[in-house]
Amino acid sequence: MTTHLVWFRADLRLHDNLALAAACRDRRARVIALYIATPGQWQRHSMSPRQAALIQSHLTALRRSLKERGIPLLFREADDFSASVNMLEQVCSELNVDNLFYNYQYEVNERQRDAQVEKRLKGVACQGFDDSVLLPPGSVMTGNHQMYKVFTPFKTAFLKRLQEALPECVRAPEKRECPANVEKDGEIALNYPAADFDPQAFPGDENAALARLRRFCGEPVARYDAQRDFPAVEGTSRLSACLAIGALSPRQCLHRLLAEHPDALTGGAGAVWLSELIWREFYRHLMTYHPELCKHRPFIGWTDGVKWSDNKSHLEAWQRGRTGYPIVDAAMRQLAETGWMHNRLRMIVASFLVKDLLIDWREGERWFMSQLIDGDLAANNGGWQWAASTGTDAAPYFRIFNPTTQGERFDKAGNFIRRWLPALEEVPEKSIHAPWAWADKAGVRLDYPRPIVDHGEARKATLAAYEAARKA
């Protein structure tokens, strides 16, 4: 009997899983699934404890779902990617595997691992699939067959491709006979720090993720454009964590959106959320063609010459939400407590770290990955390089957010700020974004730090540092 092994990685779902569906097409084959945890590799990649807990929750649920369909899920642990290749080779030998099925990952270390697997597995046919994207990298290119470096023309070309033909979703596998002589289920326990997450905000199994997608793609997605920039309002999908670990596919998101709002492809309701999905694609495609983005390198070379500040106390104040700028501090405390941050706030705090404190964007990139439940290398790197003006399609280096006016614009009444900064509860609404000016005048003592930098002076220093690097 032919043996098919499905190697799960960042694709923890039963439905619309291209590798799983392909492995199950032959009804006569015995199908076995495998997940290899790599805690040492995760540590080097700064994976957050909350994301580890989310992965464990989804793995446990996936094992249960697969078992109901007669597919056992084996759980193994290897320290890093190199050791995982050895482990995979061992499992293939023990099970007499004929065909290995897996979904591609586009980060450079993951691609090197997969290339090593294909070299090492003798007599095993390896089949990979472009599962975590709507369209495969290389399918949306310029007229000169180059990868786009600017998002807007990429999006235009991408939408044109979608209008020509939508990527299809595949069904979950049908129930089949469970293979004999396969080990009993053991406990899935990741040898990695874990932190509790809120399952109401971040679904802990595939069914809950699908239910959240269905709810969001109804009325909420139509209000997304108007509400998405205001952190005091629940105006975003919060599906990023499910996409990051593969509990949902982007194809499921697209088809659910179009089922509710058929005009989303042509600018109708839901088009703005679709644009966010295409941003996700843009960064994944870019990473494939520019692997240096996975190696802490800026896309714009001259920006590597910026003389960054090495002020450890400023970095720590930013990490702890103690900068004296309320919108920045509230956002950082939301991140610390929940493992998530509203997208508008990600731009504000990133700009503050790089362009007010003049601290290397890579410090922020690493910190975010260590905290985010939705940590995703391509999206995180793309966002940080955009904010730092070092990446493709980045904000010009002279565009510097004023954290006070950003707060006034997107949290005018201070509702979000008060939720995360209880020390400012009694500050009047008109003073919430500059509480010390009010406190000094009113003779009130605040249990809240004064601003660690003056924005105006910091802006001048940052412009000078970037201009010096550019000229050099």
CSV table of C-alpha atoms in Angstrom, one decimal:
chain,number,residue,atom,x,y,z
A,1,MET,CA,0.0,0.0,0.0
A,2,THR,CA,1.3,3.5,-0.9
A,3,THR,CA,2.0,5.7,2.1
A,4,HIS,CA,1.4,9.5,2.0
A,5,LEU,CA,2.9,11.7,4.7
A,6,VAL,CA,1.5,15.3,5.2
A,7,TRP,CA,4.0,17.5,6.9
A,8,PHE,CA,2.1,20.3,8.7
A,9,ARG,CA,3.9,23.6,9.4
A,10,ALA,CA,2.2,27.0,9.3
A,11,ASP,CA,-1.0,25.5,7.8
A,12,LEU,CA,-2.9,24.2,10.9
A,13,ARG,CA,-6.3,23.5,9.3
A,14,LEU,CA,-8.4,20.7,7.8
A,15,HIS,CA,-10.3,22.8,5.2
A,16,ASP,CA,-8.7,24.3,2.1
A,17,ASN,CA,-5.3,22.8,2.8
A,18,LEU,CA,-3.7,22.1,-0.6
A,19,ALA,CA,-1.1,19.6,0.7
A,20,LEU,CA,-3.6,17.7,2.7
A,21,ALA,CA,-6.2,17.6,-0.1
A,22,ALA,CA,-3.6,16.3,-2.6
A,23,ALA,CA,-2.4,13.6,-0.2
A,24,CYS,CA,-6.0,12.3,0.2
A,25,ARG,CA,-6.9,12.2,-3.4
A,26,ASP,CA,-5.8,8.6,-3.7
A,27,ARG,CA,-8.4,6.7,-1.7
A,28,ARG,CA,-6.2,3.6,-1.6
A,29,ALA,CA,-3.2,5.3,0.0
A,30,ARG,CA,-2.7,5.4,3.7
A,31,VAL,CA,-2.4,9.0,4.9
A,32,ILE,CA,-0.5,10.0,8.0
A,33,ALA,CA,0.1,13.6,9.2
A,34,LEU,CA,3.2,14.9,11.0
A,35,TYR,CA,4.1,18.0,12.9
A,36,ILE,CA,7.6,18.7,14.1
A,37,ALA,CA,8.1,21.4,16.8
A,38,THR,CA,11.4,23.3,16.6
A,39,PRO,CA,11.7,25.2,19.9
A,40,GLY,CA,15.3,26.3,19.3
A,41,GLN,CA,14.5,27.7,15.9
A,42,TRP,CA,11.5,29.5,17.3
A,43,GLN,CA,13.7,31.0,20.0
A,44,ARG,CA,16.1,32.3,17.4
A,45,HIS,CA,13.2,33.8,15.5
A,46,SER,CA,11.8,35.4,18.7
A,47,MET,CA,8.4,33.7,18.4
A,48,SER,CA,6.1,35.0,21.2
A,49,PRO,CA,4.8,32.8,24.0
A,50,ARG,CA,1.2,33.7,23.1
A,51,GLN,CA,1.7,32.5,19.5
A,52,ALA,CA,3.2,29.2,20.9
A,53,ALA,CA,0.0,28.8,23.0
A,54,LEU,CA,-2.2,29.5,20.0
A,55,ILE,CA,-0.2,26.9,17.9
A,56,GLN,CA,-0.6,24.3,20.6
A,57,SER,CA,-4.4,25.0,20.9
A,58,HIS,CA,-4.8,24.6,17.1
A,59,LEU,CA,-2.6,21.6,16.9
A,60,THR,CA,-4.6,19.8,19.6
A,61,ALA,CA,-7.9,20.6,17.7
A,62,LEU,CA,-6.4,19.6,14.4
A,63,ARG,CA,-5.3,16.2,15.7
A,64,ARG,CA,-8.8,15.6,16.9
A,65,SER,CA,-10.3,16.7,13.5
A,66,LEU,CA,-7.9,14.5,11.5
A,67,LYS,CA,-8.5,11.5,13.7
A,68,GLU,CA,-12.3,11.8,13.0
A,69,ARG,CA,-11.4,11.4,9.3
A,70,GLY,CA,-9.0,8.4,9.9
A,71,ILE,CA,-5.7,10.4,9.6
A,72,PRO,CA,-3.4,10.1,12.6
A,73,LEU,CA,-1.3,13.2,13.5
A,74,LEU,CA,2.2,12.3,14.8
A,75,PHE,CA,3.9,14.9,17.0
A,76,ARG,CA,7.7,15.2,17.1
A,77,GLU,CA,10.3,17.7,18.4
A,78,ALA,CA,13.6,18.7,17.0
A,79,ASP,CA,15.7,21.6,18.2
A,80,ASP,CA,16.0,23.5,14.9
A,81,PHE,CA,15.4,23.2,11.2
A,82,SER,CA,18.5,21.2,10.6
A,83,ALA,CA,17.5,18.6,13.2
A,84,SER,CA,13.9,18.6,11.8
A,85,VAL,CA,15.3,17.3,8.5
A,86,ASN,CA,16.9,14.4,10.3
A,87,MET,CA,13.7,13.8,12.2
A,88,LEU,CA,11.6,13.8,9.0
A,89,GLU,CA,14.1,11.4,7.3
A,90,GLN,CA,13.7,9.1,10.2
A,91,VAL,CA,9.9,9.2,10.2
A,92,CYS,CA,9.8,8.6,6.4
A,93,SER,CA,12.0,5.5,6.9
A,94,GLU,CA,10.0,4.1,9.8
A,95,LEU,CA,6.7,4.5,7.9
A,96,ASN,CA,8.0,3.5,4.5
A,97,VAL,CA,6.7,6.8,3.1
A,98,ASP,CA,6.4,7.0,-0.7
A,99,ASN,CA,5.1,10.6,-1.1
A,100,LEU,CA,5.7,13.7,1.1
A,101,PHE,CA,3.2,16.6,0.8
A,102,TYR,CA,3.8,20.0,2.3
A,103,ASN,CA,2.8,23.6,1.8
A,104,TYR,CA,5.6,26.1,0.9
A,105,GLN,CA,7.0,28.6,3.3
A,106,TYR,CA,8.8,31.6,1.8
A,107,GLU,CA,11.2,32.7,4.5
A,108,VAL,CA,14.8,32.0,3.6
A,109,ASN,CA,15.6,29.5,6.4
A,110,GLU,CA,12.4,27.6,5.6
A,111,ARG,CA,13.3,27.4,1.9
A,112,GLN,CA,16.8,26.2,2.7
A,113,ARG,CA,15.3,23.5,5.0
A,114,ASP,CA,12.9,22.3,2.3
A,115,ALA,CA,15.7,22.2,-0.3
A,116,GLN,CA,17.7,20.0,2.1
A,117,VAL,CA,14.7,17.7,2.6
A,118,GLU,CA,14.4,17.2,-1.1
A,119,LYS,CA,18.1,16.3,-1.3
A,120,ARG,CA,18.0,13.9,1.6
A,121,LEU,CA,14.9,11.9,1.1
A,122,LYS,CA,15.9,9.2,-1.3
A,123,GLY,CA,13.0,7.3,-2.9
A,124,VAL,CA,10.4,9.7,-1.5
A,125,ALA,CA,8.6,12.0,-4.0
A,126,CYS,CA,8.2,15.5,-2.5
A,127,GLN,CA,5.3,17.7,-3.5
A,128,GLY,CA,5.0,21.3,-2.4
A,129,PHE,CA,2.1,23.7,-2.8
A,130,ASP,CA,1.6,27.5,-2.8
A,131,ASP,CA,-1.0,27.4,0.0
A,132,SER,CA,-0.4,30.5,2.1
A,133,VAL,CA,-1.0,32.9,-0.7
A,134,LEU,CA,-3.8,33.8,-3.1
A,135,LEU,CA,-1.4,33.8,-6.1
A,136,PRO,CA,2.0,32.2,-6.2
A,137,PRO,CA,5.1,34.4,-6.0
A,138,GLY,CA,6.2,35.0,-9.6
A,139,SER,CA,2.7,35.1,-11.0
A,140,VAL,CA,2.3,38.9,-10.6
A,141,MET,CA,5.2,40.6,-12.2
A,142,THR,CA,6.0,43.8,-14.1
A,143,GLY,CA,6.2,43.9,-17.9
A,144,ASN,CA,9.9,43.3,-17.6
A,145,HIS,CA,9.3,40.2,-15.5
A,146,GLN,CA,10.5,41.9,-12.4
A,147,MET,CA,9.0,41.8,-8.9
A,148,TYR,CA,7.0,45.0,-8.2
A,149,LYS,CA,8.7,47.4,-5.8
A,150,VAL,CA,5.7,49.6,-5.3
A,151,PHE,CA,2.4,48.4,-3.8
A,152,THR,CA,-0.2,50.2,-5.9
A,153,PRO,CA,0.8,48.8,-9.4
A,154,PHE,CA,1.2,45.4,-7.7
A,155,LYS,CA,-2.3,45.6,-6.4
A,156,THR,CA,-3.7,46.7,-9.8
A,157,ALA,CA,-2.0,43.8,-11.5
A,158,PHE,CA,-3.1,41.4,-8.7
A,159,LEU,CA,-6.7,42.4,-8.9
A,160,LYS,CA,-6.7,42.0,-12.6
A,161,ARG,CA,-5.5,38.4,-12.1
A,162,LEU,CA,-8.2,37.7,-9.6
A,163,GLN,CA,-10.9,39.1,-11.9
A,164,GLU,CA,-9.6,36.7,-14.6
A,165,ALA,CA,-9.8,33.7,-12.4
A,166,LEU,CA,-10.2,33.2,-8.7
A,167,PRO,CA,-8.0,30.7,-6.8
A,168,GLU,CA,-10.2,27.8,-5.8
A,169,CYS,CA,-10.7,26.4,-2.2
A,170,VAL,CA,-10.4,22.7,-1.8
A,171,ARG,CA,-12.6,20.5,0.4
A,172,ALA,CA,-11.6,18.9,3.7
A,173,PRO,CA,-10.7,15.2,3.3
A,174,GLU,CA,-13.4,12.6,3.5
A,175,LYS,CA,-13.4,10.0,6.2
A,176,ARG,CA,-11.0,7.1,5.4
A,177,GLU,CA,-9.8,4.0,7.1
A,178,CYS,CA,-7.2,4.8,9.8
A,179,PRO,CA,-3.8,3.2,9.1
A,180,ALA,CA,-2.9,0.2,11.3
A,181,ASN,CA,0.3,0.0,13.3
A,182,VAL,CA,0.5,3.8,13.9
A,183,GLU,CA,1.4,5.0,17.3
A,184,LYS,CA,-1.4,6.0,19.8
A,185,ASP,CA,-2.0,9.7,20.3
A,186,GLY,CA,0.3,11.3,22.8
A,187,GLU,CA,0.0,14.7,24.4
A,188,ILE,CA,0.9,17.7,22.3
A,189,ALA,CA,3.1,19.8,24.6
A,190,LEU,CA,5.4,22.4,23.0
A,191,ASN,CA,8.7,22.7,24.8
A,192,TYR,CA,8.5,26.4,24.7
A,193,PRO,CA,7.3,29.3,26.9
A,194,ALA,CA,3.6,29.8,26.7
A,195,ALA,CA,1.3,32.7,27.7
A,196,ASP,CA,-2.5,32.7,28.0
A,197,PHE,CA,-4.5,34.3,25.1
A,198,ASP,CA,-8.1,35.4,24.9
A,199,PRO,CA,-10.0,32.8,22.9
A,200,GLN,CA,-12.8,35.4,22.4
A,201,ALA,CA,-10.4,37.7,20.6
A,202,PHE,CA,-8.2,35.0,19.0
A,203,PRO,CA,-10.0,31.7,18.1
A,204,GLY,CA,-8.3,28.7,19.5
A,205,ASP,CA,-9.6,26.1,16.9
A,206,GLU,CA,-10.4,26.0,13.2
A,207,ASN,CA,-14.2,26.0,13.6
A,208,ALA,CA,-14.1,29.1,15.8
A,209,ALA,CA,-11.8,30.8,13.2
A,210,LEU,CA,-14.2,30.1,10.4
A,211,ALA,CA,-17.1,31.4,12.5
A,212,ARG,CA,-15.2,34.6,13.2
A,213,LEU,CA,-14.5,35.0,9.5
A,214,ARG,CA,-18.1,34.6,8.6
A,215,ARG,CA,-19.2,37.2,11.2
A,216,PHE,CA,-16.7,39.7,10.1
A,217,CYS,CA,-17.4,39.4,6.4
A,218,GLY,CA,-21.1,40.3,7.0
A,219,GLU,CA,-21.8,43.9,8.2
A,220,PRO,CA,-18.4,44.6,9.9
A,221,VAL,CA,-16.3,44.4,6.7
A,222,ALA,CA,-18.6,47.0,5.1
A,223,ARG,CA,-17.8,49.4,8.0
A,224,TYR,CA,-14.1,48.5,8.0
A,225,ASP,CA,-12.9,51.5,5.9
A,226,ALA,CA,-14.6,53.9,8.2
A,227,GLN,CA,-13.6,52.3,11.5
A,228,ARG,CA,-10.3,50.6,11.0
A,229,ASP,CA,-8.1,53.5,12.2
A,230,PHE,CA,-9.8,54.0,15.5
A,231,PRO,CA,-8.4,51.7,18.3
A,232,ALA,CA,-11.2,52.4,20.7
A,233,VAL,CA,-13.6,50.8,18.2
A,234,GLU,CA,-13.7,47.0,17.4
A,235,GLY,CA,-13.4,47.8,13.7
A,236,THR,CA,-10.8,45.2,12.5
A,237,SER,CA,-11.1,41.5,11.8
A,238,ARG,CA,-8.5,40.2,14.3
A,239,LEU,CA,-8.0,37.3,11.9
A,240,SER,CA,-4.2,38.0,11.5
A,241,ALA,CA,-3.3,35.5,14.1
A,242,CYS,CA,-5.3,32.8,12.3
A,243,LEU,CA,-3.6,33.6,9.0
A,244,ALA,CA,-0.2,33.7,10.6
A,245,ILE,CA,-0.4,30.1,11.8
A,246,GLY,CA,-2.5,28.9,8.9
A,247,ALA,CA,-5.7,28.2,10.8
A,248,LEU,CA,-7.4,30.1,7.9
A,249,SER,CA,-6.2,30.4,4.3
A,250,PRO,CA,-6.3,33.7,2.3
A,251,ARG,CA,-8.5,31.9,-0.2
A,252,GLN,CA,-11.1,31.2,2.5
A,253,CYS,CA,-11.0,34.9,3.3
A,254,LEU,CA,-11.4,36.0,-0.3
A,255,HIS,CA,-14.3,33.6,-1.1
A,256,ARG,CA,-16.2,34.5,2.1
A,257,LEU,CA,-15.8,38.2,1.4
A,258,LEU,CA,-17.0,37.8,-2.2
A,259,ALA,CA,-19.9,35.6,-1.0
A,260,GLU,CA,-21.1,38.5,1.1
A,261,HIS,CA,-19.9,41.4,-1.1
A,262,PRO,CA,-19.5,40.4,-4.7
A,263,ASP,CA,-18.3,43.9,-5.7
A,264,ALA,CA,-15.3,43.9,-3.5
A,265,LEU,CA,-13.0,43.1,-6.4
A,266,THR,CA,-14.1,46.3,-8.2
A,267,GLY,CA,-14.1,48.8,-5.3
A,268,GLY,CA,-17.4,47.9,-3.6
A,269,ALA,CA,-17.9,47.1,0.1
A,270,GLY,CA,-15.1,45.1,1.5
A,271,ALA,CA,-12.5,46.4,-1.0
A,272,VAL,CA,-10.4,48.1,1.6
A,273,TRP,CA,-10.1,44.8,3.7
A,274,LEU,CA,-9.3,43.0,0.4
A,275,SER,CA,-6.5,45.6,-0.1
A,276,GLU,CA,-5.1,44.5,3.3
A,277,LEU,CA,-5.0,40.9,2.2
A,278,ILE,CA,-3.1,42.0,-0.9
A,279,TRP,CA,-0.6,43.9,1.2
A,280,ARG,CA,0.0,40.6,2.9
A,281,GLU,CA,0.6,39.0,-0.5
A,282,PHE,CA,2.9,41.8,-1.6
A,283,TYR,CA,5.3,41.3,1.4
A,284,ARG,CA,5.3,37.5,0.9
A,285,HIS,CA,6.1,37.9,-2.8
A,286,LEU,CA,8.8,40.5,-2.1
A,287,MET,CA,10.5,38.2,0.5
A,288,THR,CA,10.7,35.4,-2.0
A,289,TYR,CA,12.5,37.6,-4.5
A,290,HIS,CA,14.6,39.5,-2.0
A,291,PRO,CA,15.7,37.0,0.7
A,292,GLU,CA,17.9,39.6,2.3
A,293,LEU,CA,14.7,41.0,3.8
A,294,CYS,CA,14.8,37.8,6.0
A,295,LYS,CA,18.3,38.7,7.2
A,296,HIS,CA,17.7,42.1,8.9
A,297,ARG,CA,18.8,44.0,5.8
A,298,PRO,CA,17.1,47.2,4.6
A,299,PHE,CA,15.7,47.3,1.1
A,300,ILE,CA,17.1,50.8,0.5
A,301,GLY,CA,20.8,50.3,1.0
A,302,TRP,CA,21.9,53.8,2.0
A,303,THR,CA,19.6,53.7,5.1
A,304,ASP,CA,22.0,51.2,6.6
A,305,GLY,CA,24.3,54.1,7.1
A,306,VAL,CA,21.9,55.9,9.6
A,307,LYS,CA,23.7,56.5,12.9
A,308,TRP,CA,21.2,55.0,15.3
A,309,SER,CA,21.0,55.8,19.0
A,310,ASP,CA,22.1,53.2,21.5
A,311,ASN,CA,20.0,54.6,24.4
A,312,LYS,CA,18.9,51.5,26.3
A,313,SER,CA,16.7,53.4,28.7
A,314,HIS,CA,14.8,54.9,25.8
A,315,LEU,CA,14.3,51.5,24.3
A,316,GLU,CA,13.1,50.1,27.6
A,317,ALA,CA,10.7,53.0,28.1
A,318,TRP,CA,9.2,52.3,24.7
A,319,GLN,CA,8.9,48.6,25.4
A,320,ARG,CA,7.2,49.1,28.8
A,321,GLY,CA,4.9,51.9,27.6
A,322,ARG,CA,6.6,54.6,29.7
A,323,THR,CA,7.5,57.2,27.0
A,324,GLY,CA,5.2,60.0,28.3
A,325,TYR,CA,3.3,60.0,25.0
A,326,PRO,CA,-0.2,58.5,25.9
A,327,ILE,CA,-1.1,57.0,22.5
A,328,VAL,CA,2.3,55.3,22.3
A,329,ASP,CA,2.2,54.0,25.8
A,330,ALA,CA,-1.4,52.8,25.7
A,331,ALA,CA,-0.5,50.9,22.5
A,332,MET,CA,2.6,49.3,24.0
A,333,ARG,CA,0.6,48.2,27.1
A,334,GLN,CA,-2.1,46.7,24.9
A,335,LEU,CA,0.7,44.7,23.2
A,336,ALA,CA,2.2,43.5,26.4
A,337,GLU,CA,-1.1,42.4,27.9
A,338,THR,CA,-2.8,40.9,24.9
A,339,GLY,CA,-0.1,40.0,22.3
A,340,TRP,CA,-1.8,42.2,19.7
A,341,MET,CA,-1.8,45.8,18.7
A,342,HIS,CA,-4.2,47.7,16.4
A,343,ASN,CA,-2.7,48.4,13.0
A,344,ARG,CA,-2.9,52.2,13.2
A,345,LEU,CA,-1.1,52.0,16.5
A,346,ARG,CA,1.7,49.8,15.0
A,347,MET,CA,2.5,52.6,12.6
A,348,ILE,CA,2.5,55.2,15.4
A,349,VAL,CA,4.7,53.3,17.8
A,350,ALA,CA,7.1,52.2,15.1
A,351,SER,CA,7.5,55.8,13.9
A,352,PHE,CA,8.1,56.9,17.5
A,353,LEU,CA,10.8,54.3,18.1
A,354,VAL,CA,12.7,55.0,14.9
A,355,LYS,CA,12.0,58.7,14.2
A,356,ASP,CA,11.6,60.2,17.7
A,357,LEU,CA,14.0,58.0,19.6
A,358,LEU,CA,16.3,57.3,16.6
A,359,ILE,CA,16.5,53.6,17.6
A,360,ASP,CA,17.3,51.0,14.9
A,361,TRP,CA,14.1,49.6,13.4
A,362,ARG,CA,15.4,46.1,13.9
A,363,GLU,CA,15.1,46.5,17.6
A,364,GLY,CA,11.4,47.1,17.1
A,365,GLU,CA,11.0,44.3,14.6
A,366,ARG,CA,12.5,41.8,17.1
A,367,TRP,CA,10.4,43.1,20.0
A,368,PHE,CA,7.2,42.9,18.1
A,369,MET,CA,8.0,39.3,17.0
A,370,SER,CA,8.7,38.4,20.7
A,371,GLN,CA,5.3,39.8,21.7
A,372,LEU,CA,2.8,39.4,18.9
A,373,ILE,CA,0.3,36.5,18.8
A,374,ASP,CA,0.0,37.2,15.0
A,375,GLY,CA,3.8,37.4,14.4
A,376,ASP,CA,4.5,36.9,10.7
A,377,LEU,CA,8.0,37.7,9.4
A,378,ALA,CA,7.0,39.1,6.0
A,379,ALA,CA,4.2,41.4,7.4
A,380,ASN,CA,6.2,42.4,10.4
A,381,ASN,CA,9.4,43.2,8.4
A,382,GLY,CA,7.4,45.0,5.8
A,383,GLY,CA,5.6,47.2,8.3
A,384,TRP,CA,8.7,48.1,10.2
A,385,GLN,CA,10.7,48.9,7.0
A,386,TRP,CA,7.7,51.0,5.8
A,387,ALA,CA,7.7,53.0,9.1
A,388,ALA,CA,11.5,53.4,9.1
A,389,SER,CA,11.6,54.5,5.4
A,390,THR,CA,14.1,51.7,4.7
A,391,GLY,CA,11.9,49.4,2.6
A,392,THR,CA,10.2,49.1,-0.7
A,393,ASP,CA,7.1,51.4,-1.0
A,394,ALA,CA,8.1,53.0,2.3
A,395,ALA,CA,7.1,56.3,3.8
A,396,PRO,CA,9.6,59.0,2.8
A,397,TYR,CA,12.2,59.5,5.5
A,398,PHE,CA,11.1,63.0,6.1
A,399,ARG,CA,7.5,61.9,6.9
A,400,ILE,CA,7.5,61.7,10.7
A,401,PHE,CA,4.4,61.1,12.7
A,402,ASN,CA,3.7,63.5,15.5
A,403,PRO,CA,2.5,61.2,18.3
A,404,THR,CA,0.4,63.8,20.0
A,405,THR,CA,-1.5,64.8,16.9
A,406,GLN,CA,-1.9,61.1,15.9
A,407,GLY,CA,-3.5,60.5,19.2
A,408,GLU,CA,-5.8,63.5,18.8
A,409,ARG,CA,-6.8,62.3,15.4
A,410,PHE,CA,-7.5,58.6,16.1
A,411,ASP,CA,-8.4,58.6,19.8
A,412,LYS,CA,-9.8,62.1,20.2
A,413,ALA,CA,-11.8,61.5,23.4
A,414,GLY,CA,-9.0,59.3,24.9
A,415,ASN,CA,-11.2,56.3,25.4
A,416,PHE,CA,-8.5,53.9,24.2
A,417,ILE,CA,-5.8,55.7,26.2
A,418,ARG,CA,-7.8,55.6,29.5
A,419,ARG,CA,-8.4,51.9,29.0
A,420,TRP,CA,-4.7,51.1,29.1
A,421,LEU,CA,-3.4,54.0,31.2
A,422,PRO,CA,-5.6,54.2,34.3
A,423,ALA,CA,-3.2,56.8,35.8
A,424,LEU,CA,-4.8,59.3,33.3
A,425,GLU,CA,-8.4,58.5,34.2
A,426,GLU,CA,-9.0,61.9,35.7
A,427,VAL,CA,-7.3,63.9,33.0
A,428,PRO,CA,-9.9,66.1,31.0
A,429,GLU,CA,-10.6,65.0,27.5
A,430,LYS,CA,-9.1,68.1,26.0
A,431,SER,CA,-5.8,67.4,27.8
A,432,ILE,CA,-5.6,63.7,27.5
A,433,HIS,CA,-2.9,63.7,24.8
A,434,ALA,CA,-0.7,66.2,26.6
A,435,PRO,CA,-1.5,65.4,30.3
A,436,TRP,CA,1.5,67.1,31.9
A,437,ALA,CA,0.6,70.5,30.5
A,438,TRP,CA,-2.7,70.2,32.4
A,439,ALA,CA,-1.2,68.6,35.5
A,440,ASP,CA,1.4,71.3,35.9
A,441,LYS,CA,-1.2,74.1,35.5
A,442,ALA,CA,-3.7,72.4,37.8
A,443,GLY,CA,-1.1,71.5,40.4
A,444,VAL,CA,-1.9,67.8,40.1
A,445,ARG,CA,0.6,64.9,40.6
A,446,LEU,CA,0.4,62.2,37.9
A,447,ASP,CA,1.7,58.7,38.3
A,448,TYR,CA,2.8,58.9,34.7
A,449,PRO,CA,6.2,59.7,33.2
A,450,ARG,CA,7.0,63.0,31.5
A,451,PRO,CA,7.9,62.8,27.8
A,452,ILE,CA,11.3,61.3,27.4
A,453,VAL,CA,12.0,63.4,24.3
A,454,ASP,CA,10.7,66.6,22.8
A,455,HIS,CA,9.1,65.7,19.5
A,456,GLY,CA,10.2,68.8,17.7
A,457,GLU,CA,13.8,68.5,18.6
A,458,ALA,CA,13.8,64.7,18.0
A,459,ARG,CA,12.4,65.3,14.5
A,460,LYS,CA,15.3,67.7,13.6
A,461,ALA,CA,17.9,65.1,14.8
A,462,THR,CA,16.3,62.3,12.9
A,463,LEU,CA,16.1,64.3,9.6
A,464,ALA,CA,19.8,65.2,10.1
A,465,ALA,CA,20.8,61.6,10.7
A,466,TYR,CA,18.9,60.4,7.6
A,467,GLU,CA,20.2,63.2,5.4
A,468,ALA,CA,23.8,62.5,6.5
A,469,ALA,CA,23.3,58.8,5.6
A,470,ARG,CA,21.8,59.6,2.2
A,471,LYS,CA,24.6,62.0,1.3
A,472,ALA,CA,27.2,59.6,2.4
